[in-house]
Amino acid sequence: MPRPILPPLGDRFRLNPVAARLAPLFGFALLIVSCALASFAFACATPFAACAVVAAAMLPLRPALLVVTGAWLVNQGIGFGALHYPIDPSTIAWGFVIGAAALLSTAAASTVLRRLPRGRTPLMLAIAFVAAYAVYEFALLAATPVLGGEGAFTAAIVTRIGLTSAIWLAGLVAVCEIVRLADPFGRAMRNA
């Protein structure tokens, strides 16, 4: 019997690429790998809003926050270790602000997904993404009076990073759907 593309409405708009017991580990691995790729490709423009939406759509809030924290730690490790970010108070402070913004955007995505009507559609994920990205950017902007960097918040830069993050979100959702359909962990047999 063919498997439906979308999970039942009872799952709301959650991504279910693997069995629930494997979801935190899968989410962690997915976001770590994607954050590592993004960190090397974009340095400080890692798509944390996209990661936040995927984590919030896949996991309850607490595990989602832990997964995003792990992704942020990988990003910072790559930044300071491999990309040689300067080790100075401003750069370190920005690292923590980025981490806080990523966690706030995860909470925002989780809240939005919980409050939306039942059904899992790309529109629901898009709404959660807009909320997560707005919270992420406002959290970063709030730090500029203390840490500087207002020039990074032009409409062109914010739009470019937002579009890049939206593309990452689409890619992460696609990976989740491919894994769910491929069922590499035998989920369909156990749930049948």
Short mmCIF file of N, CA and C in Angstrom, two decimals:
data_model
loop_
_atom_site.label_atom_id
_atom_site.label_comp_id
_atom_site.label_asym_id
_atom_site.label_seq_id
_atom_site.Cartn_x
_atom_site.Cartn_y
_atom_site.Cartn_z
N MET A 1 0.85 -1.17 0.00
CA MET A 1 0.00 0.00 0.00
C MET A 1 0.90 1.24 0.00
N PRO A 2 0.66 2.20 -0.90
CA PRO A 2 1.52 3.39 -0.93
C PRO A 2 1.31 4.22 0.33
N ARG A 3 2.39 4.84 0.76
CA ARG A 3 2.34 5.69 1.94
C ARG A 3 1.94 7.10 1.54
N PRO A 4 1.10 7.76 2.33
CA PRO A 4 0.71 9.12 1.99
C PRO A 4 1.91 10.06 2.11
N ILE A 5 1.89 11.09 1.30
CA ILE A 5 2.96 12.08 1.34
C ILE A 5 2.92 12.87 2.64
N LEU A 6 1.75 13.21 3.11
CA LEU A 6 1.63 14.01 4.32
C LEU A 6 1.14 13.13 5.47
N PRO A 7 1.61 13.40 6.71
CA PRO A 7 1.13 12.63 7.84
C PRO A 7 -0.30 13.02 8.17
N PRO A 8 -0.99 12.23 9.03
CA PRO A 8 -2.37 12.55 9.39
C PRO A 8 -2.48 13.90 10.06
N LEU A 9 -3.69 14.45 10.03
CA LEU A 9 -3.91 15.76 10.64
C LEU A 9 -3.59 15.77 12.12
N GLY A 10 -3.67 14.65 12.80
CA GLY A 10 -3.35 14.60 14.22
C GLY A 10 -1.91 15.02 14.49
N ASP A 11 -1.05 14.89 13.49
CA ASP A 11 0.34 15.30 13.65
C ASP A 11 0.52 16.79 13.43
N ARG A 12 -0.58 17.47 13.15
CA ARG A 12 -0.58 18.89 12.87
C ARG A 12 0.37 19.17 11.72
N PHE A 13 1.35 20.01 11.87
CA PHE A 13 2.26 20.36 10.78
C PHE A 13 3.65 19.91 11.12
N ARG A 14 3.78 18.93 11.96
CA ARG A 14 5.09 18.45 12.38
C ARG A 14 5.76 17.68 11.25
N LEU A 15 7.05 17.84 11.18
CA LEU A 15 7.84 17.02 10.27
C LEU A 15 8.08 15.70 10.98
N ASN A 16 7.83 14.61 10.31
CA ASN A 16 7.99 13.29 10.91
C ASN A 16 8.88 12.41 10.05
N PRO A 17 10.14 12.77 9.88
CA PRO A 17 10.98 11.96 8.99
C PRO A 17 11.34 10.60 9.58
N VAL A 18 11.36 10.49 10.90
CA VAL A 18 11.74 9.25 11.57
C VAL A 18 10.78 9.01 12.73
N ALA A 19 10.87 7.84 13.34
CA ALA A 19 10.04 7.53 14.50
C ALA A 19 10.29 8.57 15.59
N ALA A 20 9.28 8.81 16.40
CA ALA A 20 9.36 9.85 17.44
C ALA A 20 10.55 9.66 18.36
N ARG A 21 10.89 8.43 18.69
CA ARG A 21 12.02 8.20 19.60
C ARG A 21 13.36 8.57 18.97
N LEU A 22 13.44 8.58 17.65
CA LEU A 22 14.68 8.95 16.95
C LEU A 22 14.71 10.41 16.52
N ALA A 23 13.59 11.11 16.66
CA ALA A 23 13.48 12.48 16.16
C ALA A 23 14.53 13.42 16.75
N PRO A 24 14.77 13.41 18.08
CA PRO A 24 15.80 14.33 18.59
C PRO A 24 17.18 14.06 18.00
N LEU A 25 17.55 12.79 17.89
CA LEU A 25 18.87 12.46 17.33
C LEU A 25 18.94 12.82 15.84
N PHE A 26 17.87 12.52 15.10
CA PHE A 26 17.84 12.87 13.69
C PHE A 26 17.89 14.39 13.51
N GLY A 27 17.07 15.11 14.28
CA GLY A 27 17.07 16.58 14.20
C GLY A 27 18.43 17.16 14.52
N PHE A 28 19.05 16.62 15.55
CA PHE A 28 20.39 17.08 15.94
C PHE A 28 21.38 16.86 14.80
N ALA A 29 21.38 15.64 14.24
CA ALA A 29 22.32 15.33 13.15
C ALA A 29 22.04 16.21 11.92
N LEU A 30 20.77 16.36 11.56
CA LEU A 30 20.40 17.16 10.40
C LEU A 30 20.85 18.61 10.56
N LEU A 31 20.57 19.19 11.72
CA LEU A 31 20.91 20.60 11.91
C LEU A 31 22.40 20.81 12.11
N ILE A 32 23.09 19.84 12.71
CA ILE A 32 24.54 19.96 12.87
C ILE A 32 25.21 19.95 11.49
N VAL A 33 24.82 19.01 10.67
CA VAL A 33 25.41 18.92 9.32
C VAL A 33 25.08 20.17 8.51
N SER A 34 23.82 20.60 8.56
CA SER A 34 23.45 21.79 7.77
C SER A 34 24.12 23.04 8.32
N CYS A 35 24.25 23.15 9.64
CA CYS A 35 24.94 24.32 10.21
C CYS A 35 26.42 24.31 9.86
N ALA A 36 27.01 23.13 9.86
CA ALA A 36 28.43 23.06 9.49
C ALA A 36 28.61 23.49 8.03
N LEU A 37 27.76 22.98 7.14
CA LEU A 37 27.84 23.39 5.73
C LEU A 37 27.62 24.88 5.58
N ALA A 38 26.59 25.40 6.24
CA ALA A 38 26.29 26.83 6.14
C ALA A 38 27.39 27.68 6.75
N SER A 39 27.98 27.21 7.84
CA SER A 39 29.05 27.98 8.49
C SER A 39 30.24 28.14 7.57
N PHE A 40 30.60 27.07 6.88
CA PHE A 40 31.72 27.17 5.95
C PHE A 40 31.35 27.99 4.72
N ALA A 41 30.10 27.86 4.26
CA ALA A 41 29.69 28.57 3.05
C ALA A 41 29.40 30.05 3.30
N PHE A 42 28.78 30.36 4.44
CA PHE A 42 28.32 31.73 4.68
C PHE A 42 28.94 32.39 5.90
N ALA A 43 29.86 31.75 6.57
CA ALA A 43 30.50 32.27 7.79
C ALA A 43 29.44 32.65 8.82
N CYS A 44 29.23 33.92 9.05
CA CYS A 44 28.33 34.32 10.14
C CYS A 44 26.87 34.40 9.71
N ALA A 45 26.54 34.04 8.49
CA ALA A 45 25.15 34.13 8.04
C ALA A 45 24.49 32.75 8.03
N THR A 46 24.75 31.97 9.04
CA THR A 46 24.13 30.65 9.16
C THR A 46 22.61 30.82 9.28
N PRO A 47 21.83 30.01 8.58
CA PRO A 47 20.37 30.18 8.55
C PRO A 47 19.69 29.63 9.81
N PHE A 48 19.92 30.29 10.93
CA PHE A 48 19.36 29.81 12.19
C PHE A 48 17.84 29.86 12.22
N ALA A 49 17.21 30.78 11.51
CA ALA A 49 15.75 30.82 11.49
C ALA A 49 15.20 29.56 10.82
N ALA A 50 15.83 29.11 9.76
CA ALA A 50 15.41 27.87 9.10
C ALA A 50 15.60 26.69 10.04
N CYS A 51 16.73 26.65 10.72
CA CYS A 51 16.99 25.58 11.69
C CYS A 51 15.95 25.61 12.79
N ALA A 52 15.58 26.80 13.24
CA ALA A 52 14.60 26.95 14.31
C ALA A 52 13.25 26.38 13.89
N VAL A 53 12.82 26.65 12.67
CA VAL A 53 11.53 26.17 12.19
C VAL A 53 11.55 24.65 12.07
N VAL A 54 12.60 24.10 11.52
CA VAL A 54 12.68 22.64 11.37
C VAL A 54 12.69 21.98 12.75
N ALA A 55 13.46 22.51 13.67
CA ALA A 55 13.50 21.93 15.02
C ALA A 55 12.13 22.03 15.68
N ALA A 56 11.47 23.18 15.54
CA ALA A 56 10.16 23.37 16.16
C ALA A 56 9.09 22.51 15.51
N ALA A 57 9.22 22.24 14.22
CA ALA A 57 8.24 21.42 13.52
C ALA A 57 8.46 19.93 13.77
N MET A 58 9.66 19.57 14.19
CA MET A 58 10.01 18.17 14.38
C MET A 58 9.91 17.73 15.85
N LEU A 59 10.12 18.69 16.77
CA LEU A 59 10.28 18.34 18.18
C LEU A 59 9.45 19.23 19.09
N PRO A 60 9.17 18.76 20.30
CA PRO A 60 8.61 19.67 21.31
C PRO A 60 9.63 20.77 21.63
N LEU A 61 9.19 21.81 22.31
CA LEU A 61 10.03 22.99 22.51
C LEU A 61 11.36 22.68 23.17
N ARG A 62 11.37 22.00 24.29
CA ARG A 62 12.64 21.78 25.01
C ARG A 62 13.68 21.04 24.16
N PRO A 63 13.35 19.89 23.55
CA PRO A 63 14.34 19.26 22.68
C PRO A 63 14.73 20.12 21.48
N ALA A 64 13.76 20.89 20.96
CA ALA A 64 14.07 21.78 19.83
C ALA A 64 15.11 22.81 20.24
N LEU A 65 14.96 23.37 21.45
CA LEU A 65 15.95 24.34 21.94
C LEU A 65 17.32 23.69 22.11
N LEU A 66 17.35 22.46 22.59
CA LEU A 66 18.63 21.76 22.76
C LEU A 66 19.30 21.49 21.41
N VAL A 67 18.51 21.09 20.43
CA VAL A 67 19.05 20.82 19.10
C VAL A 67 19.61 22.10 18.47
N VAL A 68 18.88 23.19 18.59
CA VAL A 68 19.35 24.46 18.03
C VAL A 68 20.59 24.94 18.79
N THR A 69 20.64 24.72 20.08
CA THR A 69 21.86 25.06 20.85
C THR A 69 23.05 24.27 20.32
N GLY A 70 22.85 23.01 20.04
CA GLY A 70 23.93 22.19 19.48
C GLY A 70 24.39 22.72 18.13
N ALA A 71 23.44 23.12 17.30
CA ALA A 71 23.79 23.69 15.98
C ALA A 71 24.57 24.98 16.17
N TRP A 72 24.14 25.82 17.12
CA TRP A 72 24.85 27.08 17.39
C TRP A 72 26.27 26.79 17.88
N LEU A 73 26.44 25.80 18.74
CA LEU A 73 27.78 25.46 19.24
C LEU A 73 28.69 25.01 18.09
N VAL A 74 28.15 24.23 17.17
CA VAL A 74 28.94 23.82 16.01
C VAL A 74 29.33 25.04 15.19
N ASN A 75 28.37 25.93 14.97
CA ASN A 75 28.64 27.16 14.22
C ASN A 75 29.75 27.97 14.88
N GLN A 76 29.69 28.12 16.18
CA GLN A 76 30.71 28.90 16.89
C GLN A 76 32.06 28.18 16.87
N GLY A 77 32.04 26.87 17.03
CA GLY A 77 33.28 26.10 16.96
C GLY A 77 33.97 26.24 15.61
N ILE A 78 33.19 26.18 14.55
CA ILE A 78 33.74 26.35 13.20
C ILE A 78 34.23 27.78 13.03
N GLY A 79 33.43 28.73 13.49
CA GLY A 79 33.81 30.14 13.33
C GLY A 79 35.13 30.47 14.02
N PHE A 80 35.23 30.10 15.30
CA PHE A 80 36.45 30.44 16.03
C PHE A 80 37.59 29.48 15.73
N GLY A 81 37.26 28.20 15.46
CA GLY A 81 38.33 27.22 15.24
C GLY A 81 38.84 27.18 13.82
N ALA A 82 37.93 27.07 12.84
CA ALA A 82 38.35 26.89 11.45
C ALA A 82 38.39 28.19 10.66
N LEU A 83 37.46 29.10 10.94
CA LEU A 83 37.41 30.35 10.18
C LEU A 83 38.17 31.48 10.87
N HIS A 84 38.71 31.20 12.02
CA HIS A 84 39.56 32.14 12.76
C HIS A 84 38.90 33.48 13.04
N TYR A 85 37.66 33.42 13.55
CA TYR A 85 37.03 34.65 14.01
C TYR A 85 37.97 35.28 15.04
N PRO A 86 38.04 36.58 15.09
CA PRO A 86 38.90 37.21 16.11
C PRO A 86 38.37 36.91 17.52
N ILE A 87 39.27 36.60 18.40
CA ILE A 87 38.88 36.32 19.78
C ILE A 87 39.01 37.62 20.56
N ASP A 88 37.93 38.39 20.52
CA ASP A 88 37.87 39.65 21.25
C ASP A 88 36.49 39.76 21.88
N PRO A 89 36.33 40.65 22.85
CA PRO A 89 35.04 40.72 23.56
C PRO A 89 33.83 40.95 22.65
N SER A 90 33.98 41.79 21.63
CA SER A 90 32.85 42.07 20.75
C SER A 90 32.43 40.83 19.96
N THR A 91 33.37 40.12 19.40
CA THR A 91 33.05 38.94 18.61
C THR A 91 32.44 37.85 19.48
N ILE A 92 32.99 37.65 20.66
CA ILE A 92 32.45 36.66 21.58
C ILE A 92 31.03 37.06 22.00
N ALA A 93 30.82 38.34 22.28
CA ALA A 93 29.48 38.81 22.65
C ALA A 93 28.50 38.59 21.51
N TRP A 94 28.92 38.89 20.28
CA TRP A 94 28.04 38.66 19.15
C TRP A 94 27.70 37.18 19.02
N GLY A 95 28.65 36.31 19.30
CA GLY A 95 28.38 34.87 19.28
C GLY A 95 27.25 34.51 20.23
N PHE A 96 27.30 35.05 21.44
CA PHE A 96 26.24 34.76 22.41
C PHE A 96 24.91 35.39 21.99
N VAL A 97 24.96 36.57 21.40
CA VAL A 97 23.73 37.21 20.93
C VAL A 97 23.11 36.36 19.81
N ILE A 98 23.92 35.85 18.92
CA ILE A 98 23.42 35.00 17.84
C ILE A 98 22.78 33.74 18.44
N GLY A 99 23.41 33.16 19.45
CA GLY A 99 22.84 31.99 20.11
C GLY A 99 21.50 32.31 20.75
N ALA A 100 21.43 33.42 21.46
CA ALA A 100 20.16 33.83 22.08
C ALA A 100 19.09 34.09 21.03
N ALA A 101 19.48 34.73 19.93
CA ALA A 101 18.53 35.01 18.85
C ALA A 101 18.02 33.70 18.23
N ALA A 102 18.90 32.72 18.07
CA ALA A 102 18.49 31.43 17.52
C ALA A 102 17.50 30.74 18.45
N LEU A 103 17.73 30.82 19.75
CA LEU A 103 16.81 30.20 20.70
C LEU A 103 15.47 30.93 20.73
N LEU A 104 15.52 32.26 20.68
CA LEU A 104 14.27 33.03 20.64
C LEU A 104 13.48 32.72 19.38
N SER A 105 14.17 32.57 18.25
CA SER A 105 13.46 32.26 17.01
C SER A 105 12.87 30.85 17.05
N THR A 106 13.52 29.94 17.75
CA THR A 106 12.98 28.59 17.92
C THR A 106 11.69 28.64 18.74
N ALA A 107 11.73 29.41 19.83
CA ALA A 107 10.54 29.57 20.66
C ALA A 107 9.41 30.22 19.86
N ALA A 108 9.75 31.21 19.05
CA ALA A 108 8.73 31.87 18.22
C ALA A 108 8.12 30.89 17.22
N ALA A 109 8.96 30.11 16.54
CA ALA A 109 8.45 29.14 15.57
C ALA A 109 7.56 28.11 16.26
N SER A 110 7.98 27.64 17.41
CA SER A 110 7.20 26.66 18.15
C SER A 110 5.84 27.24 18.56
N THR A 111 5.85 28.47 19.03
CA THR A 111 4.60 29.13 19.44
C THR A 111 3.67 29.29 18.26
N VAL A 112 4.19 29.75 17.15
CA VAL A 112 3.36 29.95 15.95
C VAL A 112 2.79 28.62 15.47
N LEU A 113 3.62 27.59 15.41
CA LEU A 113 3.13 26.30 14.93
C LEU A 113 2.06 25.72 15.86
N ARG A 114 2.18 25.95 17.15
CA ARG A 114 1.16 25.47 18.09
C ARG A 114 -0.16 26.22 17.93
N ARG A 115 -0.10 27.48 17.55
CA ARG A 115 -1.31 28.30 17.48
C ARG A 115 -2.01 28.26 16.13
N LEU A 116 -1.34 27.78 15.11
CA LEU A 116 -1.96 27.72 13.79
C LEU A 116 -3.02 26.63 13.74
N PRO A 117 -3.99 26.76 12.85
CA PRO A 117 -5.02 25.72 12.74
C PRO A 117 -4.41 24.40 12.29
N ARG A 118 -5.13 23.34 12.55
CA ARG A 118 -4.63 22.00 12.18
C ARG A 118 -4.36 21.91 10.69
N GLY A 119 -3.41 21.06 10.37
CA GLY A 119 -3.06 20.83 8.98
C GLY A 119 -1.59 21.15 8.77
N ARG A 120 -0.96 20.36 7.96
CA ARG A 120 0.46 20.58 7.70
C ARG A 120 0.62 20.99 6.25
N THR A 121 0.91 22.23 6.05
CA THR A 121 1.07 22.73 4.69
C THR A 121 2.33 23.58 4.63
N PRO A 122 2.82 23.78 3.44
CA PRO A 122 3.96 24.70 3.32
C PRO A 122 3.64 26.09 3.85
N LEU A 123 2.37 26.49 3.77
CA LEU A 123 1.99 27.80 4.29
C LEU A 123 2.24 27.89 5.79
N MET A 124 1.94 26.85 6.53
CA MET A 124 2.16 26.86 7.99
C MET A 124 3.64 27.01 8.31
N LEU A 125 4.48 26.28 7.59
CA LEU A 125 5.92 26.39 7.81
C LEU A 125 6.42 27.77 7.37
N ALA A 126 5.84 28.31 6.32
CA ALA A 126 6.25 29.65 5.86
C ALA A 126 5.89 30.71 6.90
N ILE A 127 4.70 30.60 7.49
CA ILE A 127 4.31 31.56 8.53
C ILE A 127 5.24 31.44 9.73
N ALA A 128 5.55 30.21 10.12
CA ALA A 128 6.47 30.01 11.24
C ALA A 128 7.85 30.58 10.90
N PHE A 129 8.26 30.43 9.65
CA PHE A 129 9.56 30.96 9.24
C PHE A 129 9.59 32.48 9.31
N VAL A 130 8.55 33.12 8.83
CA VAL A 130 8.50 34.59 8.88
C VAL A 130 8.60 35.06 10.32
N ALA A 131 7.87 34.41 11.21
CA ALA A 131 7.93 34.79 12.63
C ALA A 131 9.32 34.54 13.20
N ALA A 132 9.89 33.38 12.91
CA ALA A 132 11.21 33.04 13.44
C ALA A 132 12.28 34.00 12.91
N TYR A 133 12.20 34.30 11.62
CA TYR A 133 13.20 35.20 11.04
C TYR A 133 13.07 36.61 11.59
N ALA A 134 11.84 37.07 11.76
CA ALA A 134 11.63 38.41 12.32
C ALA A 134 12.18 38.49 13.75
N VAL A 135 11.87 37.50 14.56
CA VAL A 135 12.38 37.48 15.94
C VAL A 135 13.90 37.42 15.94
N TYR A 136 14.47 36.60 15.08
CA TYR A 136 15.93 36.46 14.99
C TYR A 136 16.58 37.81 14.64
N GLU A 137 16.08 38.46 13.61
CA GLU A 137 16.67 39.72 13.18
C GLU A 137 16.46 40.83 14.20
N PHE A 138 15.28 40.90 14.82
CA PHE A 138 15.05 41.92 15.85
C PHE A 138 15.93 41.69 17.07
N ALA A 139 16.16 40.44 17.43
CA ALA A 139 17.05 40.15 18.56
C ALA A 139 18.48 40.61 18.24
N LEU A 140 18.92 40.36 17.02
CA LEU A 140 20.25 40.83 16.63
C LEU A 140 20.30 42.35 16.59
N LEU A 141 19.28 42.95 16.02
CA LEU A 141 19.23 44.42 15.94
C LEU A 141 19.24 45.05 17.33
N ALA A 142 18.58 44.42 18.28
CA ALA A 142 18.53 44.95 19.65
C ALA A 142 19.91 45.04 20.29
N ALA A 143 20.85 44.24 19.82
CA ALA A 143 22.20 44.26 20.39
C ALA A 143 23.10 45.32 19.76
N THR A 144 22.68 45.91 18.65
CA THR A 144 23.56 46.86 17.96
C THR A 144 23.86 48.14 18.75
N PRO A 145 22.97 48.65 19.59
CA PRO A 145 23.36 49.84 20.34
C PRO A 145 24.57 49.59 21.26
N VAL A 146 24.71 48.36 21.72
CA VAL A 146 25.83 48.02 22.61
C VAL A 146 27.03 47.51 21.83
N LEU A 147 26.78 46.65 20.83
CA LEU A 147 27.88 45.97 20.14
C LEU A 147 28.23 46.57 18.78
N GLY A 148 27.42 47.48 18.28
CA GLY A 148 27.68 48.06 16.97
C GLY A 148 27.18 47.13 15.87
N GLY A 149 27.45 47.51 14.63
CA GLY A 149 27.07 46.68 13.50
C GLY A 149 25.76 47.05 12.85
N GLU A 150 25.28 48.26 13.08
CA GLU A 150 24.01 48.68 12.50
C GLU A 150 24.01 48.58 10.99
N GLY A 151 25.18 48.73 10.37
CA GLY A 151 25.29 48.68 8.91
C GLY A 151 24.91 47.34 8.31
N ALA A 152 24.86 46.30 9.11
CA ALA A 152 24.48 44.98 8.61
C ALA A 152 22.98 44.80 8.53
N PHE A 153 22.22 45.83 8.88
CA PHE A 153 20.77 45.72 8.91
C PHE A 153 20.10 46.57 7.83
N THR A 154 20.74 46.67 6.68
CA THR A 154 20.10 47.35 5.55
C THR A 154 19.03 46.42 4.98
N ALA A 155 18.07 46.98 4.29
CA ALA A 155 17.00 46.17 3.70
C ALA A 155 17.57 45.12 2.75
N ALA A 156 18.58 45.48 1.98
CA ALA A 156 19.17 44.53 1.02
C ALA A 156 19.82 43.35 1.73
N ILE A 157 20.56 43.62 2.80
CA ILE A 157 21.24 42.54 3.51
C ILE A 157 20.24 41.65 4.23
N VAL A 158 19.28 42.24 4.93
CA VAL A 158 18.29 41.46 5.66
C VAL A 158 17.45 40.62 4.70
N THR A 159 17.10 41.19 3.55
CA THR A 159 16.34 40.45 2.54
C THR A 159 17.16 39.30 1.97
N ARG A 160 18.42 39.55 1.64
CA ARG A 160 19.28 38.49 1.08
C ARG A 160 19.44 37.34 2.07
N ILE A 161 19.70 37.67 3.32
CA ILE A 161 19.86 36.62 4.33
C ILE A 161 18.53 35.89 4.54
N GLY A 162 17.43 36.62 4.53
CA GLY A 162 16.12 36.00 4.66
C GLY A 162 15.82 35.03 3.53
N LEU A 163 16.11 35.43 2.30
CA LEU A 163 15.88 34.55 1.16
C LEU A 163 16.78 33.32 1.22
N THR A 164 18.03 33.53 1.62
CA THR A 164 18.95 32.40 1.78
C THR A 164 18.42 31.44 2.84
N SER A 165 17.93 31.98 3.94
CA SER A 165 17.38 31.14 5.00
C SER A 165 16.13 30.40 4.52
N ALA A 166 15.30 31.05 3.73
CA ALA A 166 14.10 30.40 3.19
C ALA A 166 14.47 29.23 2.28
N ILE A 167 15.51 29.41 1.49
CA ILE A 167 15.99 28.33 0.62
C ILE A 167 16.51 27.17 1.48
N TRP A 168 17.25 27.50 2.55
CA TRP A 168 17.72 26.46 3.47
C TRP A 168 16.55 25.73 4.09
N LEU A 169 15.51 26.46 4.48
CA LEU A 169 14.33 25.82 5.06
C LEU A 169 13.72 24.83 4.07
N ALA A 170 13.56 25.25 2.83
CA ALA A 170 13.01 24.36 1.81
C ALA A 170 13.88 23.11 1.65
N GLY A 171 15.18 23.30 1.67
CA GLY A 171 16.09 22.16 1.56
C GLY A 171 16.01 21.22 2.75
N LEU A 172 15.93 21.78 3.95
CA LEU A 172 15.84 20.95 5.15
C LEU A 172 14.52 20.18 5.18
N VAL A 173 13.43 20.83 4.79
CA VAL A 173 12.13 20.15 4.74
C VAL A 173 12.19 19.05 3.68
N ALA A 174 12.82 19.32 2.56
CA ALA A 174 12.95 18.30 1.51
C ALA A 174 13.73 17.10 2.02
N VAL A 175 14.82 17.33 2.74
CA VAL A 175 15.59 16.22 3.31
C VAL A 175 14.71 15.41 4.27
N CYS A 176 13.95 16.11 5.11
CA CYS A 176 13.06 15.40 6.04
C CYS A 176 12.05 14.54 5.29
N GLU A 177 11.47 15.07 4.24
CA GLU A 177 10.48 14.31 3.47
C GLU A 177 11.12 13.13 2.74
N ILE A 178 12.32 13.31 2.20
CA ILE A 178 13.02 12.22 1.53
C ILE A 178 13.32 11.11 2.52
N VAL A 179 13.80 11.47 3.70
CA VAL A 179 14.09 10.46 4.73
C VAL A 179 12.81 9.76 5.15
N ARG A 180 11.73 10.51 5.31
CA ARG A 180 10.46 9.90 5.71
C ARG A 180 9.97 8.91 4.65
N LEU A 181 10.05 9.30 3.39
CA LEU A 181 9.59 8.42 2.31
C LEU A 181 10.52 7.22 2.11
N ALA A 182 11.82 7.43 2.25
CA ALA A 182 12.78 6.34 2.09
C ALA A 182 12.72 5.37 3.26
N ASP A 183 12.33 5.87 4.42
CA ASP A 183 12.15 5.06 5.63
C ASP A 183 13.38 4.19 5.93
N PRO A 184 14.56 4.81 6.06
CA PRO A 184 15.77 4.02 6.28
C PRO A 184 15.82 3.32 7.64
N PHE A 185 14.98 3.72 8.57
CA PHE A 185 15.02 3.13 9.91
C PHE A 185 13.86 2.17 10.15
N GLY A 186 13.13 1.81 9.10
CA GLY A 186 12.07 0.82 9.20
C GLY A 186 10.83 1.28 9.95
N ARG A 187 10.54 2.56 9.91
CA ARG A 187 9.40 3.11 10.64
C ARG A 187 8.07 2.57 10.14
N ALA A 188 7.93 2.41 8.83
CA ALA A 188 6.66 1.98 8.27
C ALA A 188 6.30 0.57 8.77
N MET A 189 7.26 -0.30 8.86
CA MET A 189 6.98 -1.68 9.31
C MET A 189 6.58 -1.70 10.78
N ARG A 190 7.24 -0.88 11.61
CA ARG A 190 6.93 -0.86 13.04
C ARG A 190 5.58 -0.21 13.29
N ASN A 191 5.20 0.77 12.47
CA ASN A 191 3.93 1.49 12.68
C ASN A 191 2.75 0.80 11.99
N ALA A 192 3.01 -0.21 11.19
CA ALA A 192 1.93 -0.86 10.43
C ALA A 192 1.07 -1.73 11.33
#
